[in-house]
Amino acid sequence: MKNLLTLLSLVFIVSFSINLNAQEINTTSEEIPQNYKKRSPIYDYSEKQLNSVDTIPDFVSRSNKLKITGTIYENDGVTPAKNVLLFIHQADEDGNFDLKRHNKKRYVKHRGWIRTDANGQYTFYTFVPGKYMFGNELAQILPIIKEPNKPEYKIESFVFDNDPLLTESCRSKIEETNPNRILKLDKKEGLFVAKRDIILGKELEIYK
């Protein structure tokens, strides 16, 4: 009964989350921007407004549900950064990127957007992605950041503490530079929870 109530509350979040304070152009307008096909997917949200909570498609139906929370800080690592866009996309539970097409532009189905609140905080409801069966890469969630009045940029991916491919040498290398990358999963009331703080300007893209 407790798990049922938890699931119902999660469905409520999916259905009634209201997005506020959007500023960038999105694809709901009748006129498609000239750079639409080439621009970063961080601008391709369909919501008229964004807030600090978003839910990845298929969240409710997935078995390894995951709630990621965190705070985005300014470069000093102390001051919360408000109105920052964070975009993530990921593989499905089989490790495959489910590709779709909209206005002749391909995109990853399992994706989401948030805009941090006044305290720099954000939440994603998603699921633990799988590892591609024919590869040896870590399971990961891929993020892009957009600070106010600055170009967007990719940051280091989210990886998972329980990933069997996260060897001791790989773990040590990550922990030397940015231990926040490693999501440590705790299971509470039917879903995994993890925390991922981000310091603007401190994380460099390491994937292509």
mmCIF file of C-alpha atoms in Angstrom:
data_model
loop_
_atom_site.group_PDB
_atom_site.id
_atom_site.type_symbol
_atom_site.label_atom_id
_atom_site.label_comp_id
_atom_site.label_asym_id
_atom_site.label_seq_id
_atom_site.Cartn_x
_atom_site.Cartn_y
_atom_site.Cartn_z
ATOM 1 C CA MET A 1 0.000 0.000 0.000
ATOM 2 C CA LYS A 2 2.863 2.361 0.853
ATOM 3 C CA ASN A 3 4.535 1.734 -2.519
ATOM 4 C CA LEU A 4 1.206 2.332 -4.274
ATOM 5 C CA LEU A 5 0.809 5.700 -2.567
ATOM 6 C CA THR A 6 4.384 6.592 -3.513
ATOM 7 C CA LEU A 7 3.733 5.705 -7.146
ATOM 8 C CA LEU A 8 0.533 7.750 -7.172
ATOM 9 C CA SER A 9 2.380 10.756 -5.767
ATOM 10 C CA LEU A 10 5.020 10.401 -8.482
ATOM 11 C CA VAL A 11 2.318 10.278 -11.148
ATOM 12 C CA PHE A 12 0.912 13.467 -9.665
ATOM 13 C CA ILE A 13 4.315 15.139 -10.052
ATOM 14 C CA VAL A 14 4.502 14.020 -13.673
ATOM 15 C CA SER A 15 1.014 15.310 -14.461
ATOM 16 C CA PHE A 16 0.949 18.610 -12.629
ATOM 17 C CA SER A 17 4.461 20.049 -12.621
ATOM 18 C CA ILE A 18 4.191 23.652 -13.844
ATOM 19 C CA ASN A 19 7.170 25.278 -15.541
ATOM 20 C CA LEU A 20 8.003 28.937 -14.884
ATOM 21 C CA ASN A 21 10.288 31.707 -16.118
ATOM 22 C CA ALA A 22 11.314 30.430 -19.560
ATOM 23 C CA GLN A 23 13.324 32.888 -21.610
ATOM 24 C CA GLU A 24 14.891 31.026 -24.544
ATOM 25 C CA ILE A 25 13.002 30.330 -27.783
ATOM 26 C CA ASN A 26 11.369 26.896 -27.899
ATOM 27 C CA THR A 27 9.750 24.843 -30.640
ATOM 28 C CA THR A 28 6.120 25.473 -29.711
ATOM 29 C CA SER A 29 5.999 28.583 -31.864
ATOM 30 C CA GLU A 30 4.573 28.272 -35.371
ATOM 31 C CA GLU A 31 7.764 29.575 -36.950
ATOM 32 C CA ILE A 32 10.723 27.189 -36.671
ATOM 33 C CA PRO A 33 13.975 29.055 -35.880
ATOM 34 C CA GLN A 34 16.433 29.105 -38.773
ATOM 35 C CA ASN A 35 19.122 27.402 -36.694
ATOM 36 C CA TYR A 36 16.758 24.791 -35.267
ATOM 37 C CA LYS A 37 18.429 21.718 -36.803
ATOM 38 C CA LYS A 38 21.945 22.727 -35.807
ATOM 39 C CA ARG A 39 21.409 24.331 -32.416
ATOM 40 C CA SER A 40 21.995 22.561 -29.095
ATOM 41 C CA PRO A 41 19.094 20.416 -27.840
ATOM 42 C CA ILE A 42 19.069 22.450 -24.626
ATOM 43 C CA TYR A 43 16.872 24.965 -26.505
ATOM 44 C CA ASP A 44 14.404 22.402 -27.848
ATOM 45 C CA TYR A 45 12.086 22.099 -24.860
ATOM 46 C CA SER A 46 8.396 22.107 -25.732
ATOM 47 C CA GLU A 47 7.147 23.624 -22.482
ATOM 48 C CA LYS A 48 6.172 27.269 -22.521
ATOM 49 C CA GLN A 49 7.806 27.705 -19.133
ATOM 50 C CA LEU A 50 10.426 25.799 -17.152
ATOM 51 C CA ASN A 51 10.832 25.258 -13.430
ATOM 52 C CA SER A 52 13.247 23.367 -11.193
ATOM 53 C CA VAL A 53 11.551 19.951 -11.578
ATOM 54 C CA ASP A 54 11.180 17.782 -14.666
ATOM 55 C CA THR A 55 10.279 14.176 -15.446
ATOM 56 C CA ILE A 56 11.951 12.090 -18.135
ATOM 57 C CA PRO A 57 9.598 10.249 -20.554
ATOM 58 C CA ASP A 58 8.674 6.697 -19.450
ATOM 59 C CA PHE A 59 9.627 7.375 -15.824
ATOM 60 C CA VAL A 60 6.444 5.841 -14.413
ATOM 61 C CA SER A 61 6.769 2.594 -16.386
ATOM 62 C CA ARG A 62 10.448 1.936 -15.607
ATOM 63 C CA SER A 63 11.528 -0.490 -12.912
ATOM 64 C CA ASN A 64 14.685 1.336 -11.761
ATOM 65 C CA LYS A 65 13.116 4.721 -11.050
ATOM 66 C CA LEU A 66 15.585 7.414 -10.037
ATOM 67 C CA LYS A 67 15.201 10.817 -8.398
ATOM 68 C CA ILE A 68 18.211 13.109 -8.846
ATOM 69 C CA THR A 69 18.409 16.275 -6.783
ATOM 70 C CA GLY A 70 21.160 18.818 -6.461
ATOM 71 C CA THR A 71 22.282 22.406 -6.236
ATOM 72 C CA ILE A 72 24.055 24.353 -8.947
ATOM 73 C CA TYR A 73 26.549 26.835 -7.536
ATOM 74 C CA GLU A 74 28.332 29.835 -8.979
ATOM 75 C CA ASN A 75 32.050 29.480 -9.686
ATOM 76 C CA ASP A 76 32.898 30.200 -6.025
ATOM 77 C CA GLY A 77 31.253 26.913 -5.043
ATOM 78 C CA VAL A 78 29.152 28.647 -2.376
ATOM 79 C CA THR A 79 26.636 30.983 -3.994
ATOM 80 C CA PRO A 80 23.534 29.224 -5.395
ATOM 81 C CA ALA A 81 23.115 29.871 -9.129
ATOM 82 C CA LYS A 82 19.524 30.705 -10.056
ATOM 83 C CA ASN A 83 17.902 30.621 -13.504
ATOM 84 C CA VAL A 84 20.445 28.159 -14.889
ATOM 85 C CA LEU A 85 19.200 25.711 -17.509
ATOM 86 C CA LEU A 86 20.249 22.083 -17.137
ATOM 87 C CA PHE A 87 19.442 19.618 -19.913
ATOM 88 C CA ILE A 88 20.022 15.868 -19.637
ATOM 89 C CA HIS A 89 19.574 12.963 -22.014
ATOM 90 C CA GLN A 90 20.285 9.289 -21.577
ATOM 91 C CA ALA A 91 19.996 5.753 -22.899
ATOM 92 C CA ASP A 92 17.069 3.511 -22.028
ATOM 93 C CA GLU A 93 17.311 0.559 -19.640
ATOM 94 C CA ASP A 94 18.804 -1.587 -22.411
ATOM 95 C CA GLY A 95 21.590 0.905 -23.031
ATOM 96 C CA ASN A 96 20.146 2.147 -26.324
ATOM 97 C CA PHE A 97 19.500 5.768 -27.233
ATOM 98 C CA ASP A 98 15.894 5.825 -28.427
ATOM 99 C CA LEU A 99 16.018 8.325 -31.292
ATOM 100 C CA LYS A 100 12.977 10.260 -32.462
ATOM 101 C CA ARG A 101 12.446 13.009 -35.031
ATOM 102 C CA HIS A 102 10.671 16.362 -34.829
ATOM 103 C CA ASN A 103 10.613 18.962 -37.614
ATOM 104 C CA LYS A 104 13.237 16.831 -39.412
ATOM 105 C CA LYS A 105 15.607 16.997 -36.422
ATOM 106 C CA ARG A 106 16.640 13.846 -34.571
ATOM 107 C CA TYR A 107 16.608 13.806 -30.789
ATOM 108 C CA VAL A 108 16.950 11.382 -27.869
ATOM 109 C CA LYS A 109 13.548 10.461 -26.433
ATOM 110 C CA HIS A 110 14.697 10.196 -22.830
ATOM 111 C CA ARG A 111 15.580 13.783 -22.050
ATOM 112 C CA GLY A 112 14.504 16.654 -19.831
ATOM 113 C CA TRP A 113 15.082 20.287 -18.894
ATOM 114 C CA ILE A 114 15.043 22.299 -15.679
ATOM 115 C CA ARG A 115 15.690 25.896 -14.680
ATOM 116 C CA THR A 116 17.171 26.244 -11.194
ATOM 117 C CA ASP A 117 15.144 28.033 -8.542
ATOM 118 C CA ALA A 118 16.276 30.938 -6.345
ATOM 119 C CA ASN A 119 18.300 28.476 -4.224
ATOM 120 C CA GLY A 120 20.036 26.942 -7.239
ATOM 121 C CA GLN A 121 18.221 23.656 -6.716
ATOM 122 C CA TYR A 122 16.849 21.189 -9.228
ATOM 123 C CA THR A 123 15.195 17.749 -9.406
ATOM 124 C CA PHE A 124 14.889 15.172 -12.170
ATOM 125 C CA TYR A 125 12.634 12.119 -12.033
ATOM 126 C CA THR A 126 14.180 9.600 -14.390
ATOM 127 C CA PHE A 127 15.472 6.015 -14.354
ATOM 128 C CA VAL A 128 18.844 4.305 -14.200
ATOM 129 C CA PRO A 129 20.080 3.898 -17.792
ATOM 130 C CA GLY A 130 21.452 0.588 -18.979
ATOM 131 C CA LYS A 131 24.850 -0.166 -20.455
ATOM 132 C CA TYR A 132 25.100 -0.655 -24.201
ATOM 133 C CA MET A 133 25.441 -4.415 -24.608
ATOM 134 C CA PHE A 134 28.126 -4.226 -27.309
ATOM 135 C CA GLY A 135 30.297 -1.599 -25.617
ATOM 136 C CA ASN A 136 32.433 -1.125 -22.536
ATOM 137 C CA GLU A 137 31.396 2.401 -21.619
ATOM 138 C CA LEU A 138 30.010 3.323 -18.235
ATOM 139 C CA ALA A 139 26.270 3.808 -17.918
ATOM 140 C CA GLN A 140 25.837 7.564 -17.782
ATOM 141 C CA ILE A 141 23.536 10.553 -18.008
ATOM 142 C CA LEU A 142 24.754 13.308 -20.312
ATOM 143 C CA PRO A 143 24.199 16.973 -19.256
ATOM 144 C CA ILE A 144 24.394 20.404 -20.900
ATOM 145 C CA ILE A 145 24.438 23.693 -18.962
ATOM 146 C CA LYS A 146 23.190 27.134 -20.035
ATOM 147 C CA GLU A 147 24.027 30.027 -17.728
ATOM 148 C CA PRO A 148 22.167 33.327 -18.148
ATOM 149 C CA ASN A 149 23.771 35.492 -20.858
ATOM 150 C CA LYS A 150 26.375 32.843 -21.725
ATOM 151 C CA PRO A 151 26.624 30.158 -24.428
ATOM 152 C CA GLU A 152 25.637 26.616 -23.502
ATOM 153 C CA TYR A 153 28.324 24.016 -22.785
ATOM 154 C CA LYS A 154 28.595 20.325 -21.945
ATOM 155 C CA ILE A 155 29.738 19.214 -18.506
ATOM 156 C CA GLU A 156 30.976 15.914 -17.137
ATOM 157 C CA SER A 157 28.487 13.074 -17.282
ATOM 158 C CA PHE A 158 26.694 11.526 -14.318
ATOM 159 C CA VAL A 159 27.987 7.992 -13.626
ATOM 160 C CA PHE A 160 26.906 5.385 -11.083
ATOM 161 C CA ASP A 161 28.661 4.085 -7.998
ATOM 162 C CA ASN A 162 27.410 0.513 -8.481
ATOM 163 C CA ASP A 163 28.431 0.253 -12.144
ATOM 164 C CA PRO A 164 30.580 -2.892 -12.526
ATOM 165 C CA LEU A 165 32.625 -1.097 -15.185
ATOM 166 C CA LEU A 166 33.629 1.600 -12.697
ATOM 167 C CA THR A 167 36.996 0.051 -11.900
ATOM 168 C CA GLU A 168 39.206 1.171 -9.033
ATOM 169 C CA SER A 169 41.528 3.042 -11.394
ATOM 170 C CA CYS A 170 38.610 4.744 -13.129
ATOM 171 C CA ARG A 171 37.008 5.623 -9.792
ATOM 172 C CA SER A 172 40.260 7.072 -8.450
ATOM 173 C CA LYS A 173 40.695 9.234 -11.540
ATOM 174 C CA ILE A 174 37.160 10.615 -11.245
ATOM 175 C CA GLU A 175 37.414 11.213 -7.509
ATOM 176 C CA GLU A 176 40.628 13.179 -7.977
ATOM 177 C CA THR A 177 38.906 15.688 -10.242
ATOM 178 C CA ASN A 178 35.185 15.611 -9.439
ATOM 179 C CA PRO A 179 33.739 13.041 -7.015
ATOM 180 C CA ASN A 180 30.287 14.633 -7.461
ATOM 181 C CA ARG A 181 30.056 12.867 -10.821
ATOM 182 C CA ILE A 182 29.521 9.504 -9.138
ATOM 183 C CA LEU A 183 25.880 9.039 -8.146
ATOM 184 C CA LYS A 184 25.504 6.942 -5.027
ATOM 185 C CA LEU A 185 22.101 5.313 -5.158
ATOM 186 C CA ASP A 186 19.927 4.853 -2.086
ATOM 187 C CA LYS A 187 16.545 3.189 -2.443
ATOM 188 C CA LYS A 188 13.682 4.843 -0.610
ATOM 189 C CA GLU A 189 9.985 4.065 -0.977
ATOM 190 C CA GLY A 190 10.262 2.313 -4.299
ATOM 191 C CA LEU A 191 12.790 4.476 -6.133
ATOM 192 C CA PHE A 192 16.485 5.237 -6.106
ATOM 193 C CA VAL A 193 17.587 8.677 -4.945
ATOM 194 C CA ALA A 194 20.892 10.394 -5.632
ATOM 195 C CA LYS A 195 22.448 13.837 -5.263
ATOM 196 C CA ARG A 196 24.489 15.686 -7.866
ATOM 197 C CA ASP A 197 25.790 19.183 -7.122
ATOM 198 C CA ILE A 198 27.393 21.227 -9.902
ATOM 199 C CA ILE A 199 29.834 24.153 -9.720
ATOM 200 C CA LEU A 200 29.660 26.368 -12.785
ATOM 201 C CA GLY A 201 32.885 26.558 -14.735
ATOM 202 C CA LYS A 202 34.524 23.738 -12.777
ATOM 203 C CA GLU A 203 33.475 20.780 -14.932
ATOM 204 C CA LEU A 204 34.789 20.190 -18.414
ATOM 205 C CA GLU A 205 33.276 18.047 -21.137
ATOM 206 C CA ILE A 206 35.003 14.657 -21.320
ATOM 207 C CA TYR A 207 32.767 12.928 -23.849
ATOM 208 C CA LYS A 208 32.090 13.557 -27.550
#
